[in-house]
mmCIF file of C-alpha atoms (C1' of nucleotides) in Angstrom:
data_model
loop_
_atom_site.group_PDB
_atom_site.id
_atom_site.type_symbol
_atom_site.label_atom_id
_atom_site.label_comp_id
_atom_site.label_asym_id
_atom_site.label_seq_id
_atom_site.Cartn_x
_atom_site.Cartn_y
_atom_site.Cartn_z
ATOM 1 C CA UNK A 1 0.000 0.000 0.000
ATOM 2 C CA UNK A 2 1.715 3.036 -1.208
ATOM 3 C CA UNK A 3 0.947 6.405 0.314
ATOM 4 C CA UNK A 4 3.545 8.859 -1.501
ATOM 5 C CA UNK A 5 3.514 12.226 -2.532
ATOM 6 C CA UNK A 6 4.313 10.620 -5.943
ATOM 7 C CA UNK A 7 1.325 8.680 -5.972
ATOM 8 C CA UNK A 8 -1.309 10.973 -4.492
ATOM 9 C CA UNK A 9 0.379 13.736 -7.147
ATOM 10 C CA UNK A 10 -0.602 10.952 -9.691
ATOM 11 C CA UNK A 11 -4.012 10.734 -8.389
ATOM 12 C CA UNK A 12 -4.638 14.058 -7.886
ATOM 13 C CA UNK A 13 -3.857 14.752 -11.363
ATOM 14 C CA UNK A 14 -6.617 13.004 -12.765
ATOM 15 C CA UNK A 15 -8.762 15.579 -11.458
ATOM 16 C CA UNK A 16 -7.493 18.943 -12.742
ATOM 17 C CA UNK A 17 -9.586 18.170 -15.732
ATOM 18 C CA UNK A 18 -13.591 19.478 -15.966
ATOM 19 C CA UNK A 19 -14.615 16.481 -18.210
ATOM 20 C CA UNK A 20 -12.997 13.528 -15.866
ATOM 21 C CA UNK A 21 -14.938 15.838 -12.577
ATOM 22 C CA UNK A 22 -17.833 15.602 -14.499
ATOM 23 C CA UNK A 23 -17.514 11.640 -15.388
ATOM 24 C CA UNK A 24 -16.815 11.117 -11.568
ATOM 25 C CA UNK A 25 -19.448 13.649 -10.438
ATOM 26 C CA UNK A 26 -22.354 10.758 -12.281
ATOM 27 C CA UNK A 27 -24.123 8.588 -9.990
ATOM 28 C CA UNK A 28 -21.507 5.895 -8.724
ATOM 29 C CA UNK A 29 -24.026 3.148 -8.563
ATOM 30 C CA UNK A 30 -23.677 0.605 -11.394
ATOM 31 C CA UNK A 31 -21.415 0.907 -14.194
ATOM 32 C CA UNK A 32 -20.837 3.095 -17.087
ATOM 33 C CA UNK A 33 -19.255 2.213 -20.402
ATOM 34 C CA UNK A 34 -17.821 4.352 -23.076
ATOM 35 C CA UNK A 35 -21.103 5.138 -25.245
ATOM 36 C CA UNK A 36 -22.628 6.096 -22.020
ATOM 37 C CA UNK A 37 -20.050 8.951 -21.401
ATOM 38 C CA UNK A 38 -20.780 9.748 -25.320
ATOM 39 C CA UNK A 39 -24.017 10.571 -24.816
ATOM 40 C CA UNK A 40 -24.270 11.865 -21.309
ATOM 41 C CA UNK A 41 -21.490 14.690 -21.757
ATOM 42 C CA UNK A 42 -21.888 14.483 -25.564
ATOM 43 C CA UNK A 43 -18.385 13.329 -25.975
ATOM 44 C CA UNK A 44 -16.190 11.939 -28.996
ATOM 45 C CA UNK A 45 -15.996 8.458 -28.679
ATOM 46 C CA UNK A 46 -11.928 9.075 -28.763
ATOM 47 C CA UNK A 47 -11.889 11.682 -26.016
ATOM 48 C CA UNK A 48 -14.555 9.232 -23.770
ATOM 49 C CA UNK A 49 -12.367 6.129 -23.814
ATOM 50 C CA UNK A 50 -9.184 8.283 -23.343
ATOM 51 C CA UNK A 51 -10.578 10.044 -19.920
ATOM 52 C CA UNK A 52 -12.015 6.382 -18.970
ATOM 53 C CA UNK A 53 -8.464 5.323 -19.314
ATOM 54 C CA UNK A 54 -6.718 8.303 -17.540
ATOM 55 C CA UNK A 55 -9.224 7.464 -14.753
ATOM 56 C CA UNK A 56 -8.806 3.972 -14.908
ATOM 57 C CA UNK A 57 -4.880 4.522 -14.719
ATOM 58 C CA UNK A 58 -4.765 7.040 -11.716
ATOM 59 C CA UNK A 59 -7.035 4.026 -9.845
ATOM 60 C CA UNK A 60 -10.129 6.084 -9.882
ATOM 61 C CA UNK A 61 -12.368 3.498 -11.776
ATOM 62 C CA UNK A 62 -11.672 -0.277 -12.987
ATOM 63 C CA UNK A 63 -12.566 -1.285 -16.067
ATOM 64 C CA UNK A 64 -14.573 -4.831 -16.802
ATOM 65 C CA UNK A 65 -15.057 -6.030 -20.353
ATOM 66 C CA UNK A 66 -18.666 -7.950 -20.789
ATOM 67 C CA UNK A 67 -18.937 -9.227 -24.430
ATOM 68 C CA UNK A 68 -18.272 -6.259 -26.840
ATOM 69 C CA UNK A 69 -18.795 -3.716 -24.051
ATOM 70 C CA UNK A 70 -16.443 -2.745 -21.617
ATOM 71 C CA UNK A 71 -17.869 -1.235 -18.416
ATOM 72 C CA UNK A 72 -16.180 1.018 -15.754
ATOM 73 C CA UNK A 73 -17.130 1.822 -12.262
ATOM 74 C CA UNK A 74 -15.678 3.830 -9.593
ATOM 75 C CA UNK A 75 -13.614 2.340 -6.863
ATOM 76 C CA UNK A 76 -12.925 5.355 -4.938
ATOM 77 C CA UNK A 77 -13.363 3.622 -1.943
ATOM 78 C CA UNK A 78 -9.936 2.433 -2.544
ATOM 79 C CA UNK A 79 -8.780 5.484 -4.261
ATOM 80 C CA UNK A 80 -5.954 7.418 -1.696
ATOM 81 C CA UNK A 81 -5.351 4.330 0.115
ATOM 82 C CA UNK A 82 -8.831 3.866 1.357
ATOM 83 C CA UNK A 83 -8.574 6.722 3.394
ATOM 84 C CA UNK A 84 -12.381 7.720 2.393
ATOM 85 C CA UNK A 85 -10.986 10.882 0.331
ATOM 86 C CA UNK A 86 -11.898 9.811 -2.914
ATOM 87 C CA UNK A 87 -15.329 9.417 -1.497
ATOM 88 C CA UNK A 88 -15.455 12.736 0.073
ATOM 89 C CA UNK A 89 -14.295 14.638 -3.001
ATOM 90 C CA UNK A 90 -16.746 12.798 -4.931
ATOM 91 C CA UNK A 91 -19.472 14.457 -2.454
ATOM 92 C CA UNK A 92 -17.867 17.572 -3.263
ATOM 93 C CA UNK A 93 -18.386 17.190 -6.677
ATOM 94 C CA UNK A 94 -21.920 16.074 -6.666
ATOM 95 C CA UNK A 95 -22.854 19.563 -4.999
ATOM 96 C CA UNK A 96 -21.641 21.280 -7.916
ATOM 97 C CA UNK A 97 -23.611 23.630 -10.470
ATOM 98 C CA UNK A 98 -23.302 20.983 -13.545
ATOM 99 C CA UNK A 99 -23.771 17.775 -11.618
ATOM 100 C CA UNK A 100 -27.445 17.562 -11.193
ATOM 101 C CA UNK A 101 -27.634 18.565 -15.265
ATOM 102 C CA UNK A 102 -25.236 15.741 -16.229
ATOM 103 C CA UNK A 103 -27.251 13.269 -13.463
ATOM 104 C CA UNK A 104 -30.466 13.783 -15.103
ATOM 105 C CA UNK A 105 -29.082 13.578 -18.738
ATOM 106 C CA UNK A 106 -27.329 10.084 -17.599
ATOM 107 C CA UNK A 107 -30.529 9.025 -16.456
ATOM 108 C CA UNK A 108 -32.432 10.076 -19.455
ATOM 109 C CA UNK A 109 -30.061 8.566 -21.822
ATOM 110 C CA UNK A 110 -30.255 5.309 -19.585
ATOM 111 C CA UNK A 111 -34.391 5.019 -20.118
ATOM 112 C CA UNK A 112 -34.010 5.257 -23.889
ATOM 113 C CA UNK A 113 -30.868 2.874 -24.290
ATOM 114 C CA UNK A 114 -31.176 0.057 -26.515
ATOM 115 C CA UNK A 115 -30.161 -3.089 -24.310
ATOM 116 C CA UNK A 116 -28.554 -4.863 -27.536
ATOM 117 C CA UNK A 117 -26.695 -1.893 -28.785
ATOM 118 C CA UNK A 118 -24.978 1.301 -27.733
ATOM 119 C CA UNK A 119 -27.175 3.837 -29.138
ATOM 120 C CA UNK A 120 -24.776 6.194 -28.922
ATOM 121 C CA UNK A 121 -21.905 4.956 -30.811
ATOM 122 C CA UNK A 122 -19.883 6.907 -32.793
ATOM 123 C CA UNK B 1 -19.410 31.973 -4.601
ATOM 124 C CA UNK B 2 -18.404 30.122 -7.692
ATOM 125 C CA UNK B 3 -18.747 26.165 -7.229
ATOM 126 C CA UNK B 4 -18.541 25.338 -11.252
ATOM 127 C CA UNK B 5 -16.778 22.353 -12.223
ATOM 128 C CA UNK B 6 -14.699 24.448 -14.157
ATOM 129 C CA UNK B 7 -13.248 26.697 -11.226
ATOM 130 C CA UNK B 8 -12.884 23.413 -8.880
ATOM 131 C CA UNK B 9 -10.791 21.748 -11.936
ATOM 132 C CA UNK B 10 -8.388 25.219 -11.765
ATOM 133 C CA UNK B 11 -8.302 24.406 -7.828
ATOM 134 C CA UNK B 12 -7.530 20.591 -7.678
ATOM 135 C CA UNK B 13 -5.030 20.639 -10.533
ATOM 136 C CA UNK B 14 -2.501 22.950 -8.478
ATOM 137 C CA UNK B 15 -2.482 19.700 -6.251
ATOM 138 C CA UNK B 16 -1.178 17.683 -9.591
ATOM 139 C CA UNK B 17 2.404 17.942 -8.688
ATOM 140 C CA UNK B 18 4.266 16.757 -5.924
ATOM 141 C CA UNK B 19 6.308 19.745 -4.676
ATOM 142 C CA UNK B 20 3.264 21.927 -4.292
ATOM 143 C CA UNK B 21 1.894 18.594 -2.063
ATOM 144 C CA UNK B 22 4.565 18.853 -0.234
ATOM 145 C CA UNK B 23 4.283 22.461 0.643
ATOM 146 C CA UNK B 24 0.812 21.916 1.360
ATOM 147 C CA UNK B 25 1.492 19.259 3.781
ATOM 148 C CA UNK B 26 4.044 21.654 5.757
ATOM 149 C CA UNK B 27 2.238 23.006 9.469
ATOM 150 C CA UNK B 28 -0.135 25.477 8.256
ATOM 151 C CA UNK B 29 0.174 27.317 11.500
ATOM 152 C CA UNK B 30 1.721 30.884 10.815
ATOM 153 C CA UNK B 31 3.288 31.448 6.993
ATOM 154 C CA UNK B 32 6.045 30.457 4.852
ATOM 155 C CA UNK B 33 7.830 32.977 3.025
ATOM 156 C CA UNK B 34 10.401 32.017 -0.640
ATOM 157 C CA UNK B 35 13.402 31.334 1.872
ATOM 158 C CA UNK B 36 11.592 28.707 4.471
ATOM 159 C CA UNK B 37 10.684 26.692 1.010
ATOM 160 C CA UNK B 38 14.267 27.052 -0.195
ATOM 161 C CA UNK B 39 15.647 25.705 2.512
ATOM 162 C CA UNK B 40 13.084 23.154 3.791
ATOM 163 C CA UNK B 41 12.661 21.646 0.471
ATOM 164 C CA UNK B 42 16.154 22.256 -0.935
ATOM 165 C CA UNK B 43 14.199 24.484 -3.941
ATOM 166 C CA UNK B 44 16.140 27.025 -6.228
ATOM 167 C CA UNK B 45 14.707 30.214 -5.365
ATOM 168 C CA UNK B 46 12.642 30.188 -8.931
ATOM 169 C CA UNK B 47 10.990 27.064 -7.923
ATOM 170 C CA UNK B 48 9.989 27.778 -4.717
ATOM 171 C CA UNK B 49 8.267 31.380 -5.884
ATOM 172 C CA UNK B 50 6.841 29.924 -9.213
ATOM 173 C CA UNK B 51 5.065 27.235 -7.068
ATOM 174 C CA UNK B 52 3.360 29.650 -4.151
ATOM 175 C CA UNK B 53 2.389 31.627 -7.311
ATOM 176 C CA UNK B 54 0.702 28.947 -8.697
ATOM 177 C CA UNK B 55 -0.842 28.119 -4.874
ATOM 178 C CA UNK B 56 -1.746 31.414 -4.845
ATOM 179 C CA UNK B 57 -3.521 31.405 -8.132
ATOM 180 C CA UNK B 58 -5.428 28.534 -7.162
ATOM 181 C CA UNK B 59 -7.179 29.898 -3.625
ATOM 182 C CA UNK B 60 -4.803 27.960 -1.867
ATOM 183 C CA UNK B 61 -2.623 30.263 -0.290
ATOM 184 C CA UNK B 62 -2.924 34.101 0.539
ATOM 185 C CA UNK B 63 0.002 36.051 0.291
ATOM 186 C CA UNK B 64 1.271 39.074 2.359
ATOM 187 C CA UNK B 65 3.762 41.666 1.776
ATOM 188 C CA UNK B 66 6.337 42.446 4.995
ATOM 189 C CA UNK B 67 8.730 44.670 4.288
ATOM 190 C CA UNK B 68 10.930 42.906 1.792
ATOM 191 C CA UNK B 69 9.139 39.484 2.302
ATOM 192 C CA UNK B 70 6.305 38.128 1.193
ATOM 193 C CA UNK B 71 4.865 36.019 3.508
ATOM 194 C CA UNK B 72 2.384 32.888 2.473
ATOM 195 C CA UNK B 73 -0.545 31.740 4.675
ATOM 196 C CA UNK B 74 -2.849 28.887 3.821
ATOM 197 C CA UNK B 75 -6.265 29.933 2.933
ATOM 198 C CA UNK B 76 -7.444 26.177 2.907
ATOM 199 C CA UNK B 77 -10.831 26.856 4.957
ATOM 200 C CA UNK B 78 -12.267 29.039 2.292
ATOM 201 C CA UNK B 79 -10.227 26.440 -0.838
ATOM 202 C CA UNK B 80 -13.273 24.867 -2.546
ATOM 203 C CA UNK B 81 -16.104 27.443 -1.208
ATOM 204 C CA UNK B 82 -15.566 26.539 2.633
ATOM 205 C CA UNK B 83 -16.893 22.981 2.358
ATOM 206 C CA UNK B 84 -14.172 21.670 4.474
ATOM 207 C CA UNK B 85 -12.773 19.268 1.569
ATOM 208 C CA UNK B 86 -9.573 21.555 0.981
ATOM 209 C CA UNK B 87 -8.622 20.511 4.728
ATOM 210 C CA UNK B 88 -9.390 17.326 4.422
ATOM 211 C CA UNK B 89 -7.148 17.296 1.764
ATOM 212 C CA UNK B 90 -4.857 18.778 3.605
ATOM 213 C CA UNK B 91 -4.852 16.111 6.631
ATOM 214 C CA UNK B 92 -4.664 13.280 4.472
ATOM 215 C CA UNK B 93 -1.512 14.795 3.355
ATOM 216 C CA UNK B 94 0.070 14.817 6.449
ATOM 217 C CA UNK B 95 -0.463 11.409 7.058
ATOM 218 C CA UNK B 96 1.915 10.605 3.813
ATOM 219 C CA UNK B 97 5.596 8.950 3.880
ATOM 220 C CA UNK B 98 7.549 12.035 3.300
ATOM 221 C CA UNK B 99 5.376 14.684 5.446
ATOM 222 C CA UNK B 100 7.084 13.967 8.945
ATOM 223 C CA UNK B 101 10.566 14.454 7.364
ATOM 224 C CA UNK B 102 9.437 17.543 5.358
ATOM 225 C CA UNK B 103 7.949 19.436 8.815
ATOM 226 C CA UNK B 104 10.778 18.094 10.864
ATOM 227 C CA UNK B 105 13.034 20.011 8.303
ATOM 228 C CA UNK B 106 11.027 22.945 8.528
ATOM 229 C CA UNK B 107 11.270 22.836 12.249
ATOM 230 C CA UNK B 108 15.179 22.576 11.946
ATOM 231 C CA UNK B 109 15.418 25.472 9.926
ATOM 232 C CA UNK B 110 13.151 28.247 11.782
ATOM 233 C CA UNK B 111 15.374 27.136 14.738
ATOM 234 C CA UNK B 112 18.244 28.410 12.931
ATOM 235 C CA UNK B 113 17.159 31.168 10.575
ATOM 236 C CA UNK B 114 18.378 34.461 11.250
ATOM 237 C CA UNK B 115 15.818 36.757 11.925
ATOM 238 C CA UNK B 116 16.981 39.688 10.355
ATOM 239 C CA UNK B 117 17.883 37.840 7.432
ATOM 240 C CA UNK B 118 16.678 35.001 5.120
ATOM 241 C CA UNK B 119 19.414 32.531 5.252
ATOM 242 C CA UNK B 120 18.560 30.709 2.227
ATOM 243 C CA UNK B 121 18.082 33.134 0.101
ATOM 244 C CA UNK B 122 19.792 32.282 -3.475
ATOM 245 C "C1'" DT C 1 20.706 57.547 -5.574
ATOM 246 C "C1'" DG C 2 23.049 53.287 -5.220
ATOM 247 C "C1'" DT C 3 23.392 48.934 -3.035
ATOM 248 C "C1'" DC C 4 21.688 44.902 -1.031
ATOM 249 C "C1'" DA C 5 18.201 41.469 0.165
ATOM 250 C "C1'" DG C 6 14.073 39.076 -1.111
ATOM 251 C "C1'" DT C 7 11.102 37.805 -4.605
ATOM 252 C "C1'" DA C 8 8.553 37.654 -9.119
ATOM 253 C "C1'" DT C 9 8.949 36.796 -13.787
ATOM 254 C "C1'" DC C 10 11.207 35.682 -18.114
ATOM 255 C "C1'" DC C 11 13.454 32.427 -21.043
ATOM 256 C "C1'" DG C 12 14.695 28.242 -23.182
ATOM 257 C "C1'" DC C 13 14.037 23.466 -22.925
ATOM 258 C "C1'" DA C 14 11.586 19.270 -22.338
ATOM 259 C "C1'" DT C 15 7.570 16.756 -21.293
ATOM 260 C "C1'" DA C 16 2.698 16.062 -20.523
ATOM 261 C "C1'" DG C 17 -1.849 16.471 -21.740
ATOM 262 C "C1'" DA C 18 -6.251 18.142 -24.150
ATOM 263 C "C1'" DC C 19 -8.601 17.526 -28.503
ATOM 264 C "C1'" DA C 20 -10.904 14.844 -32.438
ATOM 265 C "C1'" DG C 21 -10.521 12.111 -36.509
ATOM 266 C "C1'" DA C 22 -8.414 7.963 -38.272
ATOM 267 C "C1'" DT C 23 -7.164 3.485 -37.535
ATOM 268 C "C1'" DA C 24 -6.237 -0.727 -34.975
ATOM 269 C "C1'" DT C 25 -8.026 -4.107 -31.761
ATOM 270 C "C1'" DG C 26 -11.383 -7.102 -29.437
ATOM 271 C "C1'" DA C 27 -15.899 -9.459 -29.272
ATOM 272 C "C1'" DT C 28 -19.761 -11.420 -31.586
ATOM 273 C "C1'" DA C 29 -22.895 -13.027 -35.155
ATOM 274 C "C1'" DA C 30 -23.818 -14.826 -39.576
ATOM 275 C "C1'" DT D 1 -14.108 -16.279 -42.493
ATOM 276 C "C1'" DT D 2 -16.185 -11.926 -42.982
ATOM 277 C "C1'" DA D 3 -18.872 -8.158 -41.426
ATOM 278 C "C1'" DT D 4 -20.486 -5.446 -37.691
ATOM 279 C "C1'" DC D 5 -20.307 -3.302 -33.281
ATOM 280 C "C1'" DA D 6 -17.758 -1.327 -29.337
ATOM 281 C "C1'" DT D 7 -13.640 0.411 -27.837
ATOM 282 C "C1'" DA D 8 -8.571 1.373 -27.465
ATOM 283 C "C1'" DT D 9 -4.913 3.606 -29.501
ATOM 284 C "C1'" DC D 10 -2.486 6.376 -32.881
ATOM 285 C "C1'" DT D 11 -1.674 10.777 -35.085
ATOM 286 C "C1'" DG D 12 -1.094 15.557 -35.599
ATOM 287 C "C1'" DT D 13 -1.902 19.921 -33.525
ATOM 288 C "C1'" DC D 14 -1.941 22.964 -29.904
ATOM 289 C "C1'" DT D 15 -1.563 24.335 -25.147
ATOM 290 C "C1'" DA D 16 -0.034 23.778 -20.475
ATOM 291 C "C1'" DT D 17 3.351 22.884 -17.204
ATOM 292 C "C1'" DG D 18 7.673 21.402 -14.834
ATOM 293 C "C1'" DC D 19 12.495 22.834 -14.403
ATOM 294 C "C1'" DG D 20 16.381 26.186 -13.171
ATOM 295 C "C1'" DG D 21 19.294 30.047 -14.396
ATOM 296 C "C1'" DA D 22 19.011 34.863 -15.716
ATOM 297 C "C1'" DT D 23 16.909 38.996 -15.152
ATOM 298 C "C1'" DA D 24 13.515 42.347 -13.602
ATOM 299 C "C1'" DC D 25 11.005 44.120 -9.758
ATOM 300 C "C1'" DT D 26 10.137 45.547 -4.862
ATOM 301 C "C1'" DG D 27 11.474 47.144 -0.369
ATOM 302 C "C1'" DA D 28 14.844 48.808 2.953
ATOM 303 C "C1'" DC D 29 18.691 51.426 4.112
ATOM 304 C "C1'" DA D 30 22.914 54.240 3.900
#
DNA sequence: TGTCAGTATCCGCATAGACAGATATGATAA
DNA sequence: TTATCATATCTGTCTATGCGGATACTGACA
C-alpha cells in the first residue's frame, strides 16, 4: 500500500480536468461504459475512452469487459489508500452547479438505451 | 461563490504535482515565506516562488507583503467554497511517507534562521 | 541615488496532456 | 471467415506545465 507524494500527485492529477470531474461527479451506482459517457457529456468516442483510461490509470475506476462492451465503475473507496478521500471529493463534486444537469441527462439517456446496442456509438 | 466544475478543476489541478503537495502538507500554523521553502525543500529560489504563485492562483494560499518578504498563509478553509474538503485534503496529506521528514526540516530550519535575514536566500 | 536582500517573472528546454478524426483491436454473429 | 459493433490507440496539432538560471522588480537602508 503506497501512500507517496508521488502517488497521491498521480491521483490528484486526474482531477485537474472538468470532463474527468464531471464523469466522476455521475451517480456511482452501477457501471458506465464508453457510449454512455458519449451521450451523457456528448463526448467523442476518442476523447470518452481516453478520460475512462486516464481514470482507470490514476485508480479512480476499474474497467470490466462484458462481451463487446467494456464497463467502468468507480472504486474510490480504494482510491488514496482507502482513506475515504476519494469518497469525500466525490461528495464535493456532486454539490456542484453541472452535476445535477449531467445526473439527469445520464438518467435520461439510460431510459431510452437500446439493451442490444450502444445507441450512442460513434 | 463560484462552485462550477470548471473553477474546482483550476483548484484541484494545483495539487497535480508533488512539490506543491509537499508544501501543502508543511504546518499550516503561521506562513512560509520564498526562503523557508528554499531551505526546507532544498528548492532554487525560482521554484519555490513559481510554485506559491501557482498556490496562490489557485485559492490555496494568501500572500502578504512584509517589508521585503512576502509572507504565504494557507487559505485552505475558504479552498473549494468553505466545504471543508480543501482541509481534508490537507490532513490526508500529512499522514503521507515524506510529510514527517518535510515538517521536521522545517522545524530545523526556523530554529536556525536568522531573523533579520533570510538565510537561504539564493 | 546606489546597493543589497528578497522575490517575481522571463526564457529556453523538455515533457505532458487536451482535442478529435483515423485506424487498430477485441468481441460477436452470420 | 467476414462483417459489424464497441472500444482502445495512434496521429497531428496545440496548449499547459515542470524545471532552473538569468533577469527584472520591490522594499529597505545608507
Amino acid at each position: 500500500m503506497i501512500n507517496s507524494m508521488e502517488a497521491t500527485a498521480r491521483i490528484l492529477k486526474a482531477l485537474g480536468d472538468e470532463t474527468r470531474l464531471r464523469i466522476l461527479a455521475l451517480p456511482k451506482d452501477g457501471e458506465l461504459c464508453v457510449c454512455d459517457l458519449m451521450a451523457t457529456l456528448s463526448l467523442p468516442q476518442s476523447t470518452a475512452s481516453r478520460h475512462l483510461a486516464y481514470l482507470r490509470n490514476s485508480g479512480w475506476v476499474s474497467g470490466t469487459r462484458k462481451g463487446k462492451w467494456m464497463y467502468y465503475r468507480f472504486i474510490t473507496d480504494t482510491t488514496f489508500t482507502g482513506s475515504g478521500l476519494g469518497e469525500e471529493i466525490l461528495c464535493y463534486l456532486s454539490t456542484l452547479e453541472q452535476a445535477p444537469k449531467d445526473q439527469e441527462s445520464l438518467r435520461d439517456y439510460l431510459l431510452t438505451k437500446d439493451k442490444e446496442t450502444c445507441a450512442a456509438t460513434k
